[in-house]
Short mmCIF file of C-alpha atoms in Angstrom, two decimals:
data_model
loop_
_atom_site.label_atom_id
_atom_site.label_comp_id
_atom_site.label_asym_id
_atom_site.label_seq_id
_atom_site.Cartn_x
_atom_site.Cartn_y
_atom_site.Cartn_z
CA MET A 1 185.06 152.53 86.84
CA VAL A 2 186.64 151.00 83.74
CA LYS A 3 184.14 148.89 81.82
CA ILE A 4 185.12 145.88 79.74
CA CYS A 5 182.81 144.02 77.39
CA CYS A 6 183.50 140.69 75.68
CA ILE A 7 181.50 139.73 72.61
CA GLY A 8 181.23 135.94 72.64
CA ALA A 9 180.43 133.74 75.65
CA GLY A 10 182.25 130.61 74.53
CA TYR A 11 185.26 128.58 75.65
CA VAL A 12 187.56 131.61 75.52
CA GLY A 13 185.39 134.59 76.37
CA GLY A 14 183.59 133.13 79.38
CA PRO A 15 186.56 131.83 81.42
CA THR A 16 188.88 134.71 80.45
CA MET A 17 186.43 137.39 81.52
CA ALA A 18 185.50 135.50 84.71
CA VAL A 19 189.12 135.40 85.86
CA MET A 20 189.64 139.02 84.80
CA ALA A 21 186.65 140.05 86.91
CA LEU A 22 188.00 138.07 89.89
CA LYS A 23 191.45 139.62 89.65
CA CYS A 24 190.23 143.16 88.89
CA PRO A 25 187.36 143.82 91.32
CA GLU A 26 187.30 147.53 90.47
CA ILE A 27 186.59 146.77 86.77
CA GLU A 28 183.08 145.95 85.54
CA VAL A 29 183.17 143.02 83.11
CA SER A 30 180.26 142.05 80.87
CA VAL A 31 180.12 138.99 78.64
CA VAL A 32 177.56 139.28 75.85
CA ASP A 33 176.23 136.84 73.28
CA ILE A 34 173.22 136.68 70.96
CA SER A 35 172.52 133.11 72.12
CA GLU A 36 169.93 133.35 74.88
CA PRO A 37 170.30 129.69 75.98
CA ARG A 38 174.04 130.15 76.36
CA ILE A 39 173.68 133.32 78.44
CA ASN A 40 170.96 131.69 80.54
CA ALA A 41 173.38 128.84 81.25
CA TRP A 42 176.11 131.26 82.34
CA ASN A 43 173.58 132.79 84.74
CA SER A 44 172.56 129.39 86.12
CA ASP A 45 174.13 126.73 88.35
CA LYS A 46 174.93 124.63 85.26
CA LEU A 47 177.50 126.50 83.20
CA PRO A 48 177.54 125.86 79.43
CA ILE A 49 181.11 124.54 79.51
CA TYR A 50 182.96 122.24 81.87
CA GLU A 51 186.30 123.53 83.11
CA PRO A 52 187.84 122.64 86.50
CA GLY A 53 187.62 125.59 88.90
CA LEU A 54 185.41 127.72 86.66
CA ASP A 55 182.23 127.32 88.72
CA ASP A 56 183.88 128.82 91.80
CA VAL A 57 185.26 131.81 89.89
CA VAL A 58 181.91 132.62 88.28
CA LYS A 59 179.98 132.28 91.53
CA GLN A 60 182.38 134.65 93.32
CA CYS A 61 182.02 137.42 90.74
CA ARG A 62 178.65 137.03 89.03
CA GLY A 63 176.32 139.86 89.95
CA ARG A 64 179.14 141.83 91.58
CA ASN A 65 181.38 142.93 88.74
CA LEU A 66 180.76 140.08 86.26
CA PHE A 67 177.60 140.07 84.16
CA PHE A 68 176.28 137.85 81.35
CA SER A 69 173.78 139.40 78.97
CA THR A 70 172.14 139.20 75.54
CA ASP A 71 171.93 143.01 75.40
CA VAL A 72 175.00 143.20 73.20
CA GLU A 73 174.65 146.73 71.91
CA ARG A 74 174.08 148.35 75.31
CA HIS A 75 177.15 146.81 76.88
CA VAL A 76 179.33 147.61 73.87
CA PHE A 77 178.06 151.20 73.97
CA GLU A 78 178.97 151.53 77.66
CA SER A 79 182.38 149.86 77.51
CA ASP A 80 185.89 151.30 77.29
CA ILE A 81 187.55 148.10 76.09
CA VAL A 82 185.76 145.59 73.82
CA PHE A 83 187.15 142.07 73.49
CA VAL A 84 185.92 140.17 70.44
CA SER A 85 185.90 136.43 71.03
CA VAL A 86 183.63 135.12 68.28
CA ASN A 87 183.94 131.95 66.27
CA THR A 88 186.37 131.96 63.32
CA PRO A 89 185.66 128.59 61.67
CA THR A 90 187.29 127.28 58.54
CA LYS A 91 185.45 128.39 55.39
CA THR A 92 183.32 125.65 53.88
CA GLN A 93 182.79 127.23 50.48
CA GLY A 94 184.09 129.98 48.23
CA LEU A 95 187.61 131.35 48.03
CA GLY A 96 189.92 129.49 50.41
CA ALA A 97 187.31 126.85 51.30
CA GLY A 98 188.74 124.18 53.57
CA LYS A 99 191.69 126.27 54.73
CA ALA A 100 190.96 129.99 55.12
CA ALA A 101 189.31 131.36 58.27
CA ASP A 102 185.72 132.54 57.92
CA LEU A 103 185.66 136.05 59.39
CA THR A 104 181.93 136.63 58.91
CA TYR A 105 181.24 136.87 62.65
CA TRP A 106 184.27 139.08 63.23
CA GLU A 107 183.24 141.53 60.51
CA SER A 108 179.68 141.61 61.81
CA ALA A 109 180.97 142.38 65.31
CA ALA A 110 183.21 145.18 64.00
CA ARG A 111 180.34 146.82 62.12
CA MET A 112 178.10 146.62 65.18
CA ILE A 113 180.80 148.19 67.37
CA ALA A 114 181.13 151.07 64.88
CA ASP A 115 177.35 151.54 64.70
CA VAL A 116 176.65 151.75 68.45
CA SER A 117 179.78 153.50 69.73
CA LYS A 118 179.57 157.13 70.83
CA SER A 119 182.98 157.26 72.52
CA SER A 120 186.52 156.10 71.72
CA LYS A 121 187.23 152.45 72.40
CA ILE A 122 189.99 149.88 72.44
CA VAL A 123 188.94 146.85 70.37
CA VAL A 124 190.83 143.68 71.24
CA GLU A 125 191.16 140.63 68.99
CA LYS A 126 190.74 137.65 71.31
CA SER A 127 189.66 135.19 68.64
CA THR A 128 192.35 133.41 66.65
CA VAL A 129 192.51 135.31 63.37
CA PRO A 130 194.68 135.37 60.24
CA VAL A 131 197.66 137.69 60.07
CA ARG A 132 196.67 141.27 59.18
CA THR A 133 193.01 140.80 60.19
CA ALA A 134 193.48 143.87 62.38
CA GLU A 135 194.10 145.90 59.24
CA ALA A 136 190.75 144.86 57.80
CA ILE A 137 188.98 145.56 61.09
CA GLU A 138 190.64 148.98 61.28
CA LYS A 139 189.28 149.83 57.84
CA ILE A 140 185.75 148.83 58.81
CA LEU A 141 185.87 150.82 62.05
CA THR A 142 187.59 153.84 60.48
CA HIS A 143 185.15 154.10 57.58
CA ASN A 144 182.20 153.85 59.95
CA SER A 145 183.63 155.73 62.91
CA LYS A 146 181.71 159.02 62.67
CA GLY A 147 184.79 160.71 64.11
CA ILE A 148 185.25 158.24 66.98
CA GLU A 149 188.76 156.90 67.56
CA PHE A 150 189.29 153.13 67.70
CA GLN A 151 192.52 151.38 68.58
CA ILE A 152 192.90 147.74 67.54
CA LEU A 153 194.96 145.36 69.69
CA SER A 154 195.76 141.69 69.22
CA ASN A 155 195.65 139.69 72.46
CA PRO A 156 195.53 136.01 71.45
CA GLU A 157 194.60 133.38 74.01
CA PHE A 158 196.93 130.50 74.85
CA LEU A 159 194.58 128.45 77.02
CA ALA A 160 194.60 124.66 77.18
CA GLU A 161 191.17 123.17 77.73
CA GLY A 162 191.02 121.28 80.97
CA THR A 163 193.49 123.69 82.59
CA ALA A 164 192.06 127.00 81.35
CA VAL A 165 191.45 128.54 84.78
CA LYS A 166 194.91 127.50 85.96
CA ASP A 167 196.41 128.91 82.75
CA LEU A 168 194.57 132.20 83.28
CA TYR A 169 195.74 132.47 86.88
CA ASN A 170 199.35 131.78 86.00
CA PRO A 171 199.99 132.28 82.26
CA ASP A 172 203.31 131.53 80.60
CA ARG A 173 202.90 134.85 78.84
CA VAL A 174 200.31 137.43 77.89
CA LEU A 175 200.83 138.73 74.37
CA ILE A 176 199.60 142.19 73.35
CA GLY A 177 200.16 143.54 69.85
CA GLY A 178 199.41 147.10 68.80
CA ARG A 179 200.34 149.89 66.43
CA GLY A 180 203.73 151.49 67.00
CA ASN A 181 202.39 155.06 67.10
CA ALA A 182 201.61 157.03 70.26
CA ALA A 183 197.91 156.16 70.29
CA GLY A 184 198.66 152.47 69.72
CA GLU A 185 201.25 152.38 72.51
CA LYS A 186 198.80 154.09 74.88
CA ALA A 187 196.18 151.42 74.10
CA VAL A 188 198.71 148.64 74.67
CA GLN A 189 199.61 150.16 78.02
CA ALA A 190 195.93 150.35 79.03
CA LEU A 191 195.43 146.64 78.41
CA ARG A 192 198.78 145.83 79.96
CA ASP A 193 197.65 147.61 83.14
CA VAL A 194 194.58 145.35 83.32
CA TYR A 195 196.63 142.15 83.15
CA ALA A 196 199.25 143.57 85.52
CA HIS A 197 196.71 143.20 88.34
CA TRP A 198 197.83 139.57 88.60
CA VAL A 199 200.37 138.78 85.86
CA PRO A 200 204.03 139.70 86.48
CA VAL A 201 204.95 142.47 84.04
CA GLU A 202 207.92 140.50 82.69
CA ARG A 203 205.44 137.93 81.36
CA ILE A 204 203.45 140.55 79.44
CA ILE A 205 204.99 140.65 75.97
CA CYS A 206 204.26 143.65 73.77
CA THR A 207 204.76 143.37 69.99
CA ASN A 208 203.47 144.83 66.78
CA LEU A 209 200.03 143.74 65.58
CA TRP A 210 201.21 141.30 62.93
CA SER A 211 203.65 139.49 65.20
CA ALA A 212 200.94 138.96 67.83
CA GLU A 213 198.47 137.62 65.27
CA LEU A 214 200.99 135.22 63.73
CA SER A 215 202.36 134.07 67.10
CA LYS A 216 199.10 132.32 68.02
CA LEU A 217 199.01 130.36 64.75
CA ALA A 218 202.70 129.56 65.09
CA ALA A 219 202.36 128.32 68.68
CA ASN A 220 199.52 125.93 67.83
CA ALA A 221 201.30 124.73 64.68
CA PHE A 222 204.46 123.96 66.67
CA LEU A 223 202.51 122.08 69.35
CA ALA A 224 200.55 120.05 66.80
CA GLN A 225 203.77 119.29 64.95
CA ARG A 226 205.27 117.78 68.12
CA ILE A 227 202.22 115.51 68.49
CA SER A 228 202.37 114.42 64.86
CA SER A 229 206.12 113.83 65.20
CA VAL A 230 205.77 111.50 68.18
CA ASN A 231 202.78 109.79 66.57
CA ALA A 232 204.80 109.13 63.42
CA MET A 233 207.48 107.69 65.68
CA SER A 234 204.87 105.49 67.40
CA ALA A 235 204.19 103.68 64.13
CA LEU A 236 207.90 102.96 63.73
CA CYS A 237 208.13 101.79 67.35
CA GLU A 238 205.41 99.22 66.79
CA ALA A 239 207.15 97.98 63.64
CA THR A 240 210.54 97.62 65.33
CA GLY A 241 209.61 96.58 68.88
CA ALA A 242 210.66 99.88 70.44
CA ASP A 243 208.56 101.58 73.13
CA VAL A 244 207.42 105.09 72.19
CA THR A 245 207.14 106.09 75.87
CA GLN A 246 210.78 105.28 76.43
CA VAL A 247 211.83 106.95 73.18
CA ALA A 248 209.84 110.09 74.02
CA HIS A 249 211.36 110.20 77.51
CA ALA A 250 214.87 109.91 76.11
CA VAL A 251 214.19 112.63 73.55
CA GLY A 252 212.42 114.87 76.09
CA THR A 253 215.37 114.90 78.48
CA ASP A 254 217.23 116.95 75.88
CA THR A 255 216.83 120.48 77.24
CA ARG A 256 216.65 121.81 73.69
CA ILE A 257 213.49 119.75 73.13
CA GLY A 258 211.80 119.26 76.50
CA PRO A 259 209.21 116.66 77.56
CA LYS A 260 205.89 118.39 76.87
CA PHE A 261 203.54 117.32 74.05
CA LEU A 262 205.50 114.13 73.43
CA ASN A 263 202.77 111.67 74.47
CA ALA A 264 201.79 109.35 71.63
CA SER A 265 198.05 109.07 71.09
CA VAL A 266 195.31 108.30 68.61
CA GLY A 267 195.69 111.89 67.35
CA PHE A 268 195.20 115.52 68.30
CA GLY A 269 191.87 117.32 68.36
CA GLY A 270 190.30 120.44 69.79
CA SER A 271 189.07 123.68 68.38
CA CYS A 272 192.43 125.17 67.45
CA PHE A 273 195.13 122.88 66.13
CA GLN A 274 193.68 121.75 62.80
CA LYS A 275 191.85 125.02 62.15
CA ASP A 276 194.91 127.15 62.85
CA ILE A 277 197.24 124.98 60.77
CA LEU A 278 194.81 125.10 57.84
CA ASN A 279 194.76 128.87 58.23
CA LEU A 280 198.56 128.95 58.28
CA ILE A 281 198.67 126.79 55.13
CA TYR A 282 196.33 129.17 53.36
CA ILE A 283 198.36 132.22 54.38
CA CYS A 284 201.56 130.54 53.12
CA GLU A 285 199.91 129.71 49.81
CA CYS A 286 198.56 133.24 49.40
CA ASN A 287 202.04 134.61 49.99
CA GLY A 288 203.65 132.38 47.38
CA LEU A 289 205.25 129.94 49.84
CA PRO A 290 204.13 126.47 48.63
CA GLU A 291 207.02 124.62 50.30
CA ALA A 292 206.15 126.10 53.68
CA ALA A 293 202.47 125.29 53.09
CA ASN A 294 203.29 121.67 52.23
CA TYR A 295 205.36 121.31 55.39
CA TRP A 296 202.41 122.25 57.60
CA LYS A 297 200.01 120.14 55.52
CA GLN A 298 202.03 117.10 56.51
CA VAL A 299 201.27 117.71 60.20
CA ILE A 300 197.57 117.22 59.47
CA LYS A 301 198.18 114.29 57.15
CA VAL A 302 200.10 112.44 59.88
CA ASN A 303 197.24 113.14 62.29
CA ASP A 304 194.77 111.61 59.84
CA TYR A 305 197.14 108.69 59.32
CA GLN A 306 197.26 108.00 63.05
CA LYS A 307 193.47 107.85 63.34
CA THR A 308 193.20 105.60 60.30
CA ARG A 309 195.99 103.36 61.60
CA PHE A 310 194.29 102.95 64.97
CA ALA A 311 190.89 102.12 63.47
CA ASN A 312 192.46 99.67 61.04
CA ARG A 313 194.30 98.01 63.92
CA VAL A 314 190.98 97.43 65.70
CA VAL A 315 189.44 95.80 62.65
CA SER A 316 192.45 93.71 61.64
CA SER A 317 193.01 92.42 65.18
CA MET A 318 189.44 91.18 65.52
CA PHE A 319 189.72 88.69 62.65
CA ASN A 320 189.56 91.48 60.08
CA THR A 321 185.89 92.19 60.74
CA VAL A 322 183.86 94.05 63.33
CA SER A 323 180.53 93.58 61.57
CA GLY A 324 177.84 93.07 64.18
CA LYS A 325 180.35 93.15 67.03
CA LYS A 326 179.91 95.43 70.04
CA VAL A 327 182.86 97.76 70.55
CA ALA A 328 182.97 99.90 73.71
CA ILE A 329 184.26 103.45 73.25
CA LEU A 330 185.66 104.88 76.48
CA GLY A 331 186.03 108.63 76.09
CA PHE A 332 184.73 110.92 73.36
CA ALA A 333 186.08 114.36 74.34
CA PHE A 334 189.30 115.34 72.59
CA LYS A 335 191.14 115.34 75.94
CA LYS A 336 190.38 114.78 79.62
CA ASP A 337 188.88 117.42 81.90
CA THR A 338 186.79 119.01 79.17
CA GLY A 339 183.48 118.30 77.49
CA ASP A 340 184.72 119.74 74.20
CA THR A 341 184.44 117.38 71.23
CA ARG A 342 185.54 119.67 68.42
CA GLU A 343 187.80 117.72 66.01
CA THR A 344 188.11 114.92 68.57
CA PRO A 345 189.84 111.84 67.12
CA ALA A 346 186.92 109.79 68.44
CA ILE A 347 184.70 111.11 65.64
CA ASP A 348 186.86 109.66 62.87
CA VAL A 349 187.62 106.40 64.70
CA CYS A 350 183.94 105.82 65.47
CA ASN A 351 182.88 106.62 61.93
CA ARG A 352 185.45 104.19 60.56
CA LEU A 353 184.15 101.41 62.83
CA VAL A 354 180.52 102.23 62.04
CA ALA A 355 181.38 102.03 58.35
CA ASP A 356 182.60 98.48 59.05
CA LYS A 357 179.20 97.79 60.67
CA ALA A 358 180.40 97.66 64.28
CA LYS A 359 177.90 98.35 67.06
CA LEU A 360 179.33 101.07 69.29
CA SER A 361 178.57 101.67 72.95
CA ILE A 362 180.02 105.04 73.93
CA TYR A 363 180.73 106.38 77.40
CA ASP A 364 182.23 109.76 78.32
CA PRO A 365 181.84 111.31 81.79
CA GLN A 366 181.28 114.84 80.46
CA VAL A 367 179.94 114.67 76.89
CA LEU A 368 176.17 114.49 76.46
CA GLU A 369 174.52 111.96 74.15
CA GLU A 370 173.04 114.76 72.07
CA GLN A 371 176.53 116.13 71.36
CA ILE A 372 177.97 112.72 70.49
CA ARG A 373 175.21 111.98 68.01
CA LYS A 374 175.49 115.42 66.50
CA ASP A 375 179.24 114.98 66.00
CA LEU A 376 178.93 111.52 64.47
CA PHE A 377 176.07 112.10 62.10
CA MET A 378 176.13 115.75 61.11
CA ALA A 379 178.03 116.41 57.90
CA ARG A 380 181.08 118.63 58.30
CA PHE A 381 183.45 120.06 55.75
CA ASP A 382 186.20 117.66 54.86
CA TRP A 383 189.70 118.83 53.89
CA ASP A 384 192.03 116.40 52.16
CA HIS A 385 190.97 113.47 54.36
CA PRO A 386 191.59 109.92 53.14
CA VAL A 387 188.43 108.10 52.09
CA SER A 388 188.58 105.93 55.22
CA LEU A 389 187.86 109.02 57.36
CA GLN A 390 184.96 110.41 55.34
CA GLN A 391 181.89 111.23 57.39
CA ILE A 392 179.15 108.61 57.61
CA LYS A 393 175.85 110.27 56.70
CA ALA A 394 173.45 107.34 56.25
CA GLU A 395 170.52 107.63 58.65
CA GLY A 396 170.44 103.84 58.98
CA MET A 397 173.76 104.00 60.80
CA LEU A 398 172.17 105.71 63.82
CA GLU A 399 170.97 102.42 65.25
CA GLN A 400 174.57 101.15 65.39
CA VAL A 401 175.47 103.67 68.11
CA SER A 402 174.32 103.74 71.72
CA VAL A 403 175.48 106.22 74.36
CA VAL A 404 175.52 105.00 77.96
CA SER A 405 176.24 106.58 81.34
CA ASP A 406 178.58 103.97 82.79
CA ALA A 407 181.85 102.35 81.67
CA TYR A 408 180.73 98.92 82.86
CA GLU A 409 177.51 99.13 80.84
CA ALA A 410 179.52 100.18 77.79
CA THR A 411 181.85 97.20 78.07
CA LYS A 412 179.27 94.49 78.94
CA ASP A 413 179.13 91.86 76.18
CA ALA A 414 181.63 93.87 74.11
CA HIS A 415 184.19 92.16 71.91
CA GLY A 416 186.64 95.04 72.28
CA ILE A 417 187.31 98.32 74.10
CA CYS A 418 188.78 101.47 72.55
CA VAL A 419 190.18 104.01 75.02
CA LEU A 420 190.03 107.32 73.16
CA THR A 421 190.23 109.91 75.97
CA GLU A 422 192.69 109.83 78.88
CA TRP A 423 190.13 110.32 81.66
CA ASP A 424 191.68 109.43 85.03
CA GLU A 425 188.78 107.17 85.95
CA PHE A 426 189.71 104.75 83.17
CA LYS A 427 192.96 103.94 84.98
CA SER A 428 191.13 102.65 88.04
CA LEU A 429 188.34 100.61 86.43
CA ASP A 430 187.82 97.06 87.69
CA PHE A 431 189.15 95.33 84.59
CA GLU A 432 188.69 91.86 86.08
CA ARG A 433 184.98 92.60 86.34
CA ILE A 434 185.01 94.01 82.81
CA PHE A 435 186.86 90.96 81.45
CA GLU A 436 184.29 88.59 82.94
CA SER A 437 181.46 90.51 81.26
CA MET A 438 183.01 90.62 77.78
CA ARG A 439 182.98 88.26 74.82
CA LYS A 440 186.18 86.26 74.35
CA PRO A 441 188.78 86.83 73.15
CA ALA A 442 188.53 90.25 74.81
CA PHE A 443 190.48 93.13 73.25
CA VAL A 444 191.62 96.50 74.62
CA PHE A 445 192.87 99.11 72.16
CA ASP A 446 194.46 101.89 74.20
CA GLY A 447 194.71 105.06 72.13
CA ARG A 448 196.07 107.10 75.04
CA ASN A 449 198.42 104.68 76.84
CA VAL A 450 196.51 105.04 80.11
CA VAL A 451 195.88 101.41 81.10
CA ASP A 452 198.35 98.97 82.62
CA ALA A 453 198.90 96.67 79.65
CA VAL A 454 200.92 94.11 81.65
CA LYS A 455 198.17 93.76 84.27
CA LEU A 456 195.47 93.54 81.61
CA ARG A 457 197.35 90.77 79.78
CA GLU A 458 197.62 88.85 83.06
CA ILE A 459 193.84 89.09 83.40
CA GLY A 460 193.46 87.66 79.90
CA PHE A 461 193.00 90.67 77.61
CA ILE A 462 194.67 91.03 74.24
CA VAL A 463 196.06 94.56 74.46
CA TYR A 464 197.14 97.05 71.82
CA SER A 465 198.84 100.21 73.12
CA ILE A 466 199.85 103.01 70.76
CA GLY A 467 203.58 102.86 70.01
CA LYS A 468 204.28 99.91 72.33
CA PRO A 469 205.72 96.46 71.44
CA LEU A 470 202.90 94.44 69.94
CA ASP A 471 201.07 91.67 71.76
CA SER A 472 202.04 88.32 70.18
CA TRP A 473 198.44 87.92 68.99
CA LEU A 474 198.61 91.19 67.09
CA LYS A 475 201.87 90.29 65.38
CA ASN A 476 200.12 87.41 63.66
CA MET A 477 197.14 89.43 62.49
CA PRO A 478 197.00 91.00 59.00
CA SER A 479 199.17 94.10 58.60
CA VAL A 480 197.42 97.46 58.66
CA ALA A 481 197.77 100.39 56.29
#
């Protein structure tokens, strides 16, 4: 029996290995992590991450050919193929701070693999890593190999949170990069054979190592660029009376462009987009390409601009002050159908409102209060953010934020509502009931264009929707930066 081990039981490693175990019943798959609470959660009825369909997959395979364990070294020792899916955060200090990827966990994993291995192994980069990371990993493994042969492959993930299981079942493509020599091609074929259990072979793309590594960064940069492009257009739409939804539809019908990732919003978030673009910027700078680096910097700057613009719109619309006013925050996750809050726009919007002394009441159907408070009040490294988005660190600010378990509780006695995640349930809320319970005038600031603005205006709300023609009330309020 072929044995596969994945180091890292996070958003990528857990779902990927669960689906692989389901589709390859003759392969034993182990997911290992040094975090005992995380592994305990994977072995329980309450998985550590929320992803539609994941519970069913894990329950079908766990204990049969899918195992979760903290015994990292044993499972690495026994495996034929080792996936490494550890965190690669942005460096917070030292050379490249704020842009370069921190490969501390990756290097530690590579050294451990070399130390415990007694047989040849295929080591697969599953984490998003800088171009030519494989070369560094090869050097570590080779110099510590004790005569054991290691082949390094790059197999970047292209999962979208909220649809990860669906993406794994039916991927657009599986990308495998390896060395062009005989041993490298043999390793590529071995991994290709695993995926071929359920992925059509024409969707399995084989490249050299460096192309595979760069392709992941490029894909996320292109997607984030599309979001920043339509968000920049949303500001112009508001200024001119155009409707960004109509503009995006017209643009998206061009087959050269297509309709995906053209929804205007309060900004992009998630674990990958900003981190990967910063990494790309750093690589461009290190290779003497400042113009290319500045191009990608602008994608992040527009994202920051959109969050600032939204928060400023809230303040300016409510008589230029939110001090002491209750503002309901509907949605904290960076997108629907996930509990992930990494780089969610809600963090910056909430911090901006808290800085203006608003009292926030936050509701999200999947994000725990502990996580929300951690995100809002734990200092994080800041790269080139405008002052208006700087993290609020004052302990006294904690009392300005409450986290509730119901949208109606969040909105009761509120002066305004900010919709920051496009959860489906927000479309079907009883807004007449909500209007009756709110202070007047009652405002709705829709950062995801999910509510029916016409219906809400008929009820009596003053509505701001990203990129849509402005409510007459808003036209007469002070302009925003």
